[in-house]
């Protein structure tokens, strides 16, 4: 069975934790897009793992973790991460595999990335890690793939500085490299989890362009970067937070405003520890945006949703969500295409009573207080997608299922 997990907002939804949770029953975990600009945090008791390139399933013993063809891989960052995992007691050798078709981020790309940011017509707030440059060169058909390191014809055409940078990694990458298509065919029938990076609203085509990632964050990328055809994907799940966050520049219709919402934005940021794993930047915070979530459900054919960080609202008297945009004198529940419309959109807010309970202690849906259940049911009805998994705290144990994604109906 093949399951896809994507972010249903602007990233930082808690995908790493959910992939780790679902990987208990998986045998193979494939990361299908993105690079070291992603940041996934996994908490097992008193142990905290911060991942950027390696699939989140690596923390579960015995699982194979594949860095897929849709990824762009910084070899320096990769081996620093692998060394860190080894120091943390994670035996990754023989379990981390890299597609020979994945592209490499070269050292010169990072400086070029930062230079390009200063020259953009509209600055987007890039992390400056060379991700966009690598994807651009891939599309320009002038990139360097992992497999190219072992092609004498291609190696001979690399510039001296590129060879000097890549040479130390050739022997370390060779034993990790696989023909991903052949590998996926050989492992057909095994429970496989396809892990996305960033979120649907940062997808190159379906996100808030140009304030998007350069890779594919939508579910369709699981096929493109995962080495299987779309008909081989059995289910798609989208992860979202009980509120909304965004990092960097770009429109954010439900962002908290001090003149309207007081210090609510800072409260949520503080309680939810909303700071980037990769950059450390404070995340922008806002109301849960059901217009955007409904859009994500439709454009990705989501079979189910996973809600995280419900516990952040445990002490609140009321909880507000956005159920529409007031735009040009009318109310719409369709997500606009243009940045201009998204920046003008005013959220239509609906208020719900808080549950005033400690959700972190609860371990099944039936334990939740009525106000929390009503909140979840309203979301499901609005976006026309069921909520399958609920997270009520940072630890893996603080996660429970309403339905088992791995069970065929």
Tab-separated table of C-alpha atoms in Angstrom:
chain	number	residue	atom	x	y	z
A	1	UNK	CA	0.000	0.000	0.000
A	2	UNK	CA	1.283	3.496	-0.890
A	3	UNK	CA	0.363	6.539	1.205
A	4	UNK	CA	1.300	10.174	0.508
A	5	UNK	CA	1.677	12.806	3.230
A	6	UNK	CA	1.764	16.487	2.238
A	7	UNK	CA	1.512	19.778	4.075
A	8	UNK	CA	-1.918	21.347	3.602
A	9	UNK	CA	-0.856	24.894	4.521
A	10	UNK	CA	2.373	26.911	4.061
A	11	UNK	CA	4.630	24.247	5.542
A	12	UNK	CA	5.638	23.728	9.195
A	13	UNK	CA	2.430	21.762	9.848
A	14	UNK	CA	4.126	18.906	11.695
A	15	UNK	CA	4.613	16.526	8.761
A	16	UNK	CA	7.778	15.060	10.275
A	17	UNK	CA	5.966	13.918	13.388
A	18	UNK	CA	3.105	12.458	11.364
A	19	UNK	CA	5.411	10.636	8.946
A	20	UNK	CA	7.236	9.206	11.952
A	21	UNK	CA	3.885	8.150	13.464
A	22	UNK	CA	2.616	6.521	10.258
A	23	UNK	CA	5.967	4.894	9.503
A	24	UNK	CA	5.391	2.356	12.288
A	25	UNK	CA	3.525	0.265	9.730
A	26	UNK	CA	5.582	1.364	6.719
A	27	UNK	CA	8.564	-0.528	5.348
A	28	UNK	CA	9.866	2.181	3.006
A	29	UNK	CA	9.717	5.981	3.406
A	30	UNK	CA	10.402	8.106	0.307
A	31	UNK	CA	11.002	11.847	0.477
A	32	UNK	CA	9.930	13.095	-2.949
A	33	UNK	CA	10.806	16.801	-3.086
A	34	UNK	CA	12.611	19.724	-1.498
A	35	UNK	CA	16.041	20.136	-0.008
A	36	UNK	CA	17.780	21.275	3.157
A	37	UNK	CA	15.393	24.230	3.399
A	38	UNK	CA	12.875	21.833	4.950
A	39	UNK	CA	12.858	21.249	8.686
A	40	UNK	CA	11.131	18.307	10.375
A	41	UNK	CA	11.170	17.814	14.150
A	42	UNK	CA	10.534	14.416	15.739
A	43	UNK	CA	10.170	13.922	19.486
A	44	UNK	CA	10.407	10.525	21.190
A	45	UNK	CA	10.181	11.076	24.921
A	46	UNK	CA	13.234	13.100	25.918
A	47	UNK	CA	14.921	12.707	22.515
A	48	UNK	CA	14.518	15.372	19.836
A	49	UNK	CA	15.574	14.786	16.228
A	50	UNK	CA	15.773	17.640	13.728
A	51	UNK	CA	15.843	16.527	10.099
A	52	UNK	CA	16.288	18.529	6.913
A	53	UNK	CA	17.083	16.078	4.114
A	54	UNK	CA	16.722	12.566	5.498
A	55	UNK	CA	13.141	11.216	5.465
A	56	UNK	CA	11.436	11.316	8.860
A	57	UNK	CA	11.000	7.545	8.844
A	58	UNK	CA	14.695	7.087	9.615
A	59	UNK	CA	13.999	7.356	13.352
A	60	UNK	CA	11.907	4.159	13.212
A	61	UNK	CA	14.187	1.095	13.345
A	62	UNK	CA	14.410	-1.062	10.245
A	63	UNK	CA	12.723	1.313	7.799
A	64	UNK	CA	14.337	2.095	4.471
A	65	UNK	CA	14.583	5.839	3.777
A	66	UNK	CA	14.902	7.047	0.192
A	67	UNK	CA	15.891	10.545	-0.931
A	68	UNK	CA	13.923	10.657	-4.178
A	69	UNK	CA	14.520	12.009	-7.655
A	70	UNK	CA	12.563	15.182	-6.967
A	71	UNK	CA	14.926	16.272	-4.211
A	72	UNK	CA	17.888	18.647	-4.427
A	73	UNK	CA	20.636	17.484	-2.105
A	74	UNK	CA	23.395	19.520	-0.494
A	75	UNK	CA	26.064	16.865	0.192
A	76	UNK	CA	27.630	18.904	2.985
A	77	UNK	CA	24.293	19.214	4.795
A	78	UNK	CA	23.456	15.576	4.112
A	79	UNK	CA	26.538	14.097	5.722
A	80	UNK	CA	26.404	16.517	8.638
A	81	UNK	CA	22.862	15.277	9.234
A	82	UNK	CA	23.842	11.617	8.905
A	83	UNK	CA	26.777	12.100	11.277
A	84	UNK	CA	24.412	13.768	13.741
A	85	UNK	CA	21.987	10.858	13.535
A	86	UNK	CA	24.795	8.397	14.216
A	87	UNK	CA	25.863	10.413	17.259
A	88	UNK	CA	22.255	10.305	18.464
A	89	UNK	CA	22.273	6.523	18.274
A	90	UNK	CA	20.394	6.117	14.993
A	91	UNK	CA	21.865	3.307	12.891
A	92	UNK	CA	21.243	4.653	9.390
A	93	UNK	CA	23.794	2.699	7.379
A	94	UNK	CA	22.149	0.442	4.834
A	95	UNK	CA	18.845	2.233	5.422
A	96	UNK	CA	19.464	5.620	3.738
A	97	UNK	CA	19.348	5.426	-0.048
A	98	UNK	CA	19.605	8.194	-2.657
A	99	UNK	CA	18.109	8.274	-6.131
A	100	UNK	CA	20.734	8.539	-8.853
A	101	UNK	CA	18.411	11.093	-10.493
A	102	UNK	CA	18.320	13.509	-7.542
A	103	UNK	CA	20.113	16.803	-8.220
A	104	UNK	CA	23.013	18.146	-6.183
A	105	UNK	CA	23.306	21.593	-4.613
A	106	UNK	CA	26.807	22.883	-5.328
A	107	UNK	CA	28.658	25.302	-3.065
A	108	UNK	CA	28.477	28.175	-5.573
A	109	UNK	CA	24.671	27.965	-5.761
A	110	UNK	CA	24.126	29.435	-2.302
A	111	UNK	CA	25.885	32.710	-3.043
A	112	UNK	CA	24.096	32.892	-6.389
A	113	UNK	CA	20.775	32.273	-4.626
A	114	UNK	CA	21.353	35.231	-2.320
A	115	UNK	CA	22.460	37.450	-5.204
A	116	UNK	CA	19.344	36.578	-7.195
A	117	UNK	CA	17.171	37.456	-4.213
A	118	UNK	CA	18.525	41.019	-4.229
A	119	UNK	CA	17.757	41.337	-7.941
A	120	UNK	CA	14.202	39.970	-7.963
A	121	UNK	CA	11.367	42.242	-9.025
A	122	UNK	CA	9.547	40.951	-5.952
A	123	UNK	CA	11.804	39.613	-3.132
A	124	UNK	CA	10.401	36.313	-1.828
A	125	UNK	CA	12.399	35.779	1.369
A	126	UNK	CA	14.414	32.739	0.255
A	127	UNK	CA	16.422	30.743	2.797
A	128	UNK	CA	19.459	31.283	0.564
A	129	UNK	CA	20.456	27.610	0.589
A	130	UNK	CA	20.774	27.232	-3.169
A	131	UNK	CA	17.514	25.316	-3.521
A	132	UNK	CA	15.927	27.586	-6.118
A	133	UNK	CA	19.127	27.795	-8.160
A	134	UNK	CA	19.428	24.011	-8.231
A	135	UNK	CA	15.850	23.564	-9.407
A	136	UNK	CA	16.319	26.328	-11.988
A	137	UNK	CA	19.431	24.657	-13.393
A	138	UNK	CA	17.572	21.350	-13.422
A	139	UNK	CA	14.866	22.926	-15.588
A	140	UNK	CA	17.561	24.636	-17.661
A	141	UNK	CA	19.067	21.169	-18.237
A	142	UNK	CA	22.387	22.232	-16.783
A	143	UNK	CA	22.264	20.616	-13.349
A	144	UNK	CA	24.364	17.870	-11.774
A	145	UNK	CA	22.692	14.669	-10.629
A	146	UNK	CA	23.993	12.170	-8.076
A	147	UNK	CA	24.540	9.612	-10.816
A	148	UNK	CA	26.537	12.113	-12.849
A	149	UNK	CA	29.388	11.871	-10.362
A	150	UNK	CA	30.128	8.418	-11.751
A	151	UNK	CA	29.736	9.239	-15.436
A	152	UNK	CA	33.147	9.967	-16.936
A	153	UNK	CA	31.545	11.864	-19.797
A	154	UNK	CA	29.643	14.265	-17.527
A	155	UNK	CA	32.380	14.457	-14.883
A	156	UNK	CA	34.839	15.591	-17.528
A	157	UNK	CA	32.597	18.566	-18.380
A	158	UNK	CA	32.385	19.864	-14.817
A	159	UNK	CA	34.310	22.995	-13.942
A	160	UNK	CA	37.451	22.619	-11.784
A	161	UNK	CA	35.770	24.264	-8.764
A	162	UNK	CA	32.784	21.923	-9.080
A	163	UNK	CA	35.019	18.869	-9.210
A	164	UNK	CA	36.975	20.100	-6.197
A	165	UNK	CA	33.748	20.503	-4.212
A	166	UNK	CA	32.238	17.169	-5.237
A	167	UNK	CA	35.326	14.933	-5.189
A	168	UNK	CA	35.302	14.309	-1.387
A	169	UNK	CA	31.701	13.089	-1.600
A	170	UNK	CA	31.995	10.605	-4.449
A	171	UNK	CA	33.101	7.667	-2.322
A	172	UNK	CA	30.559	8.494	0.389
A	173	UNK	CA	27.634	8.832	-2.027
A	174	UNK	CA	28.355	5.765	-4.163
A	175	UNK	CA	27.160	3.119	-1.632
A	176	UNK	CA	23.961	5.113	-0.991
A	177	UNK	CA	23.022	5.543	-4.645
A	178	UNK	CA	20.218	3.504	-6.209
A	179	UNK	CA	18.352	3.270	-9.486
A	180	UNK	CA	15.117	4.488	-7.914
A	181	UNK	CA	12.774	3.168	-10.596
A	182	UNK	CA	14.254	-0.320	-10.313
A	183	UNK	CA	14.222	-0.096	-6.505
A	184	UNK	CA	10.557	0.895	-6.380
A	185	UNK	CA	9.611	-1.873	-8.797
A	186	UNK	CA	11.525	-4.414	-6.711
A	187	UNK	CA	9.742	-3.225	-3.553
A	188	UNK	CA	6.278	-3.106	-5.080
A	189	UNK	CA	3.733	-4.374	-2.577
A	190	UNK	CA	5.567	-3.188	0.526
A	191	UNK	CA	3.922	-0.510	2.688
A	192	UNK	CA	5.492	2.711	1.386
A	193	UNK	CA	5.086	6.224	2.740
A	194	UNK	CA	5.791	9.196	0.449
A	195	UNK	CA	6.874	12.255	2.431
A	196	UNK	CA	6.426	15.772	1.067
A	197	UNK	CA	8.267	18.954	1.980
A	198	UNK	CA	6.911	22.468	2.552
A	199	UNK	CA	3.143	22.734	1.902
A	200	UNK	CA	0.553	22.866	-0.863
A	201	UNK	CA	0.324	26.660	-0.645
A	202	UNK	CA	4.047	26.778	-1.460
A	203	UNK	CA	3.753	24.518	-4.497
A	204	UNK	CA	5.291	25.984	-7.651
A	205	UNK	CA	1.999	25.773	-9.570
A	206	UNK	CA	-0.744	25.763	-6.924
A	207	UNK	CA	0.870	27.960	-4.296
A	208	UNK	CA	0.884	31.736	-3.872
A	209	UNK	CA	3.266	32.376	-6.770
A	210	UNK	CA	5.896	33.856	-6.772
A	211	UNK	CA	6.081	33.371	-2.989
A	212	UNK	CA	6.501	29.615	-3.329
A	213	UNK	CA	9.109	26.895	-3.204
A	214	UNK	CA	10.895	25.842	-6.372
A	215	UNK	CA	9.928	22.187	-6.078
A	216	UNK	CA	6.601	20.428	-6.089
A	217	UNK	CA	4.921	20.439	-2.714
A	218	UNK	CA	1.573	19.104	-3.958
A	219	UNK	CA	0.614	15.431	-3.839
A	220	UNK	CA	1.268	14.925	-7.549
A	221	UNK	CA	4.954	15.305	-6.775
A	222	UNK	CA	4.883	11.960	-4.964
A	223	UNK	CA	4.591	10.245	-8.315
A	224	UNK	CA	7.097	12.489	-10.105
A	225	UNK	CA	9.751	12.337	-7.389
A	226	UNK	CA	8.796	8.989	-5.907
A	227	UNK	CA	9.464	6.701	-8.834
A	228	UNK	CA	5.924	5.329	-9.243
A	229	UNK	CA	2.992	6.202	-11.480
A	230	UNK	CA	-0.009	8.113	-10.080
A	231	UNK	CA	-2.266	5.059	-10.163
A	232	UNK	CA	0.071	3.333	-7.714
A	233	UNK	CA	-0.765	5.883	-4.991
A	234	UNK	CA	-3.517	4.551	-2.740
A	235	UNK	CA	-4.206	7.429	-0.365
A	236	UNK	CA	-3.217	11.039	0.189
A	237	UNK	CA	-3.266	12.770	3.578
A	238	UNK	CA	-2.796	16.468	4.271
A	239	UNK	CA	-1.372	17.788	7.542
A	240	UNK	CA	-2.570	21.115	8.964
A	241	UNK	CA	-2.323	22.997	12.230
A	242	UNK	CA	-5.266	24.180	14.319
A	243	UNK	CA	-4.171	27.675	13.282
A	244	UNK	CA	-2.074	28.884	10.338
A	245	UNK	CA	1.556	29.991	10.043
A	246	UNK	CA	3.777	31.271	7.290
A	247	UNK	CA	7.518	32.019	7.060
A	248	UNK	CA	9.003	34.738	4.890
A	249	UNK	CA	7.281	37.089	2.485
A	250	UNK	CA	3.986	36.549	0.726
A	251	UNK	CA	0.246	37.055	1.214
A	252	UNK	CA	-1.402	35.713	4.361
A	253	UNK	CA	-5.124	36.628	4.469
A	254	UNK	CA	-5.756	35.384	8.025
A	255	UNK	CA	-2.594	36.772	9.622
A	256	UNK	CA	-3.173	38.175	13.103
A	257	UNK	CA	-3.134	41.982	13.269
A	258	UNK	CA	-2.454	43.849	16.491
A	259	UNK	CA	-5.074	46.515	15.708
A	260	UNK	CA	-7.759	43.831	15.367
A	261	UNK	CA	-6.502	40.867	17.397
A	262	UNK	CA	-4.312	42.409	20.093
A	263	UNK	CA	-1.424	40.172	21.143
A	264	UNK	CA	-3.068	36.958	19.888
A	265	UNK	CA	-0.368	36.443	17.272
A	266	UNK	CA	2.424	36.604	19.823
A	267	UNK	CA	0.488	34.334	22.209
A	268	UNK	CA	0.156	31.627	19.570
A	269	UNK	CA	3.788	32.015	18.494
A	270	UNK	CA	4.974	31.691	22.077
A	271	UNK	CA	2.757	28.754	23.122
A	272	UNK	CA	3.263	26.919	19.840
A	273	UNK	CA	7.031	27.613	19.690
A	274	UNK	CA	6.625	28.882	16.155
A	275	UNK	CA	10.212	29.332	15.080
A	276	UNK	CA	11.759	27.723	12.021
A	277	UNK	CA	13.728	24.474	12.458
A	278	UNK	CA	16.010	25.390	9.554
A	279	UNK	CA	16.295	29.179	9.862
A	280	UNK	CA	15.205	29.960	13.408
A	281	UNK	CA	13.012	32.720	11.993
A	282	UNK	CA	9.830	33.606	13.868
A	283	UNK	CA	6.819	32.350	11.942
A	284	UNK	CA	3.934	34.620	11.102
A	285	UNK	CA	0.721	33.387	12.735
A	286	UNK	CA	-2.968	33.637	11.903
A	287	UNK	CA	-6.438	32.151	12.185
A	288	UNK	CA	-7.086	28.704	10.758
A	289	UNK	CA	-7.915	29.416	7.108
A	290	UNK	CA	-10.623	27.032	5.937
A	291	UNK	CA	-10.789	28.659	2.502
A	292	UNK	CA	-7.151	27.756	1.887
A	293	UNK	CA	-7.557	24.331	3.506
A	294	UNK	CA	-10.577	23.540	1.316
A	295	UNK	CA	-8.499	24.547	-1.715
A	296	UNK	CA	-5.680	22.229	-0.611
A	297	UNK	CA	-8.118	19.344	-0.166
A	298	UNK	CA	-9.530	19.817	-3.669
A	299	UNK	CA	-6.279	20.337	-5.584
A	300	UNK	CA	-4.677	17.290	-3.948
A	301	UNK	CA	-7.664	14.916	-3.773
A	302	UNK	CA	-7.009	14.474	-0.069
A	303	UNK	CA	-8.522	11.294	1.341
A	304	UNK	CA	-8.070	12.526	4.874
A	305	UNK	CA	-6.635	15.260	7.045
A	306	UNK	CA	-4.286	15.241	10.006
A	307	UNK	CA	-4.681	18.066	12.516
A	308	UNK	CA	-1.737	19.029	14.735
A	309	UNK	CA	-1.236	21.409	17.658
A	310	UNK	CA	-4.855	21.334	18.847
A	311	UNK	CA	-3.494	21.616	22.380
A	312	UNK	CA	-2.215	25.140	21.716
A	313	UNK	CA	-5.796	26.358	22.160
A	314	UNK	CA	-6.389	24.496	25.466
A	315	UNK	CA	-6.573	27.651	27.613
A	316	UNK	CA	-8.522	29.849	25.191
A	317	UNK	CA	-12.108	30.911	25.939
A	318	UNK	CA	-12.973	31.146	22.268
A	319	UNK	CA	-11.415	29.937	19.023
A	320	UNK	CA	-11.836	31.783	15.737
A	321	UNK	CA	-11.536	30.371	12.230
A	322	UNK	CA	-11.783	31.926	8.785
A	323	UNK	CA	-14.751	30.683	6.738
A	324	UNK	CA	-14.553	33.086	3.792
A	325	UNK	CA	-12.806	36.077	2.260
A	326	UNK	CA	-14.474	39.446	1.861
A	327	UNK	CA	-13.106	40.663	-1.461
A	328	UNK	CA	-14.270	43.514	-3.705
A	329	UNK	CA	-17.548	43.851	-1.849
A	330	UNK	CA	-18.499	40.154	-1.890
A	331	UNK	CA	-17.708	37.071	0.168
A	332	UNK	CA	-16.006	34.130	-1.504
A	333	UNK	CA	-14.927	30.689	-0.337
A	334	UNK	CA	-12.707	30.148	-3.394
A	335	UNK	CA	-8.965	30.710	-2.977
A	336	UNK	CA	-7.837	33.619	-5.228
A	337	UNK	CA	-5.057	33.282	-7.775
A	338	UNK	CA	-3.443	36.711	-7.688
A	339	UNK	CA	-1.261	38.170	-4.971
A	340	UNK	CA	-3.237	41.407	-5.256
A	341	UNK	CA	-6.525	39.694	-4.366
A	342	UNK	CA	-4.954	37.652	-1.574
A	343	UNK	CA	-3.477	40.776	-0.011
A	344	UNK	CA	-6.817	42.604	-0.207
A	345	UNK	CA	-8.880	39.695	1.134
A	346	UNK	CA	-10.368	40.245	4.591
A	347	UNK	CA	-11.116	37.077	6.571
A	348	UNK	CA	-14.709	36.311	7.510
A	349	UNK	CA	-14.425	34.969	11.043
A	350	UNK	CA	-16.585	32.423	12.840
A	351	UNK	CA	-16.160	31.930	16.569
A	352	UNK	CA	-16.353	28.691	18.568
A	353	UNK	CA	-16.333	28.098	22.329
A	354	UNK	CA	-13.018	26.818	23.661
A	355	UNK	CA	-12.759	23.415	25.307
A	356	UNK	CA	-10.767	24.610	28.356
A	357	UNK	CA	-9.276	21.146	28.842
A	358	UNK	CA	-5.810	19.623	28.705
A	359	UNK	CA	-5.899	17.742	25.418
A	360	UNK	CA	-2.303	16.539	25.830
A	361	UNK	CA	-3.579	13.862	28.232
A	362	UNK	CA	-6.086	12.403	25.784
A	363	UNK	CA	-5.409	9.359	23.636
A	364	UNK	CA	-8.531	8.795	21.542
A	365	UNK	CA	-11.206	10.835	19.801
A	366	UNK	CA	-13.868	9.768	22.294
A	367	UNK	CA	-11.856	11.384	25.113
A	368	UNK	CA	-12.073	14.845	23.544
A	369	UNK	CA	-14.470	17.349	25.134
A	370	UNK	CA	-17.623	18.192	23.134
A	371	UNK	CA	-16.341	21.645	22.146
A	372	UNK	CA	-13.209	20.116	20.583
A	373	UNK	CA	-15.288	17.501	18.738
A	374	UNK	CA	-17.614	20.190	17.393
A	375	UNK	CA	-14.620	22.207	16.203
A	376	UNK	CA	-13.273	19.198	14.298
A	377	UNK	CA	-16.655	18.289	12.825
A	378	UNK	CA	-17.152	21.829	11.544
A	379	UNK	CA	-13.781	21.713	9.793
A	380	UNK	CA	-14.602	18.370	8.190
A	381	UNK	CA	-17.943	19.599	6.932
A	382	UNK	CA	-16.555	22.848	5.526
A	383	UNK	CA	-13.641	21.288	3.628
A	384	UNK	CA	-15.563	18.099	2.758
A	385	UNK	CA	-12.698	15.918	3.950
A	386	UNK	CA	-12.560	13.707	7.076
A	387	UNK	CA	-9.983	14.179	9.808
A	388	UNK	CA	-8.247	10.828	10.209
A	389	UNK	CA	-5.449	11.579	12.685
A	390	UNK	CA	-5.297	14.017	15.608
A	391	UNK	CA	-2.183	15.324	17.348
A	392	UNK	CA	-2.517	16.868	20.793
A	393	UNK	CA	1.130	17.406	21.698
A	394	UNK	CA	4.685	17.254	20.385
A	395	UNK	CA	5.466	13.673	21.396
A	396	UNK	CA	4.756	10.753	19.105
A	397	UNK	CA	2.582	9.205	21.829
A	398	UNK	CA	0.313	12.267	21.764
A	399	UNK	CA	-1.159	11.222	18.436
A	400	UNK	CA	-4.177	9.034	17.736
A	401	UNK	CA	-6.164	7.780	14.784
A	402	UNK	CA	-9.870	7.874	14.092
A	403	UNK	CA	-9.296	5.577	11.137
A	404	UNK	CA	-6.197	3.565	10.247
A	405	UNK	CA	-4.698	4.914	7.013
A	406	UNK	CA	-3.051	1.554	6.334
A	407	UNK	CA	-6.320	-0.392	6.411
A	408	UNK	CA	-7.985	-0.875	3.047
A	409	UNK	CA	-11.662	-0.064	3.109
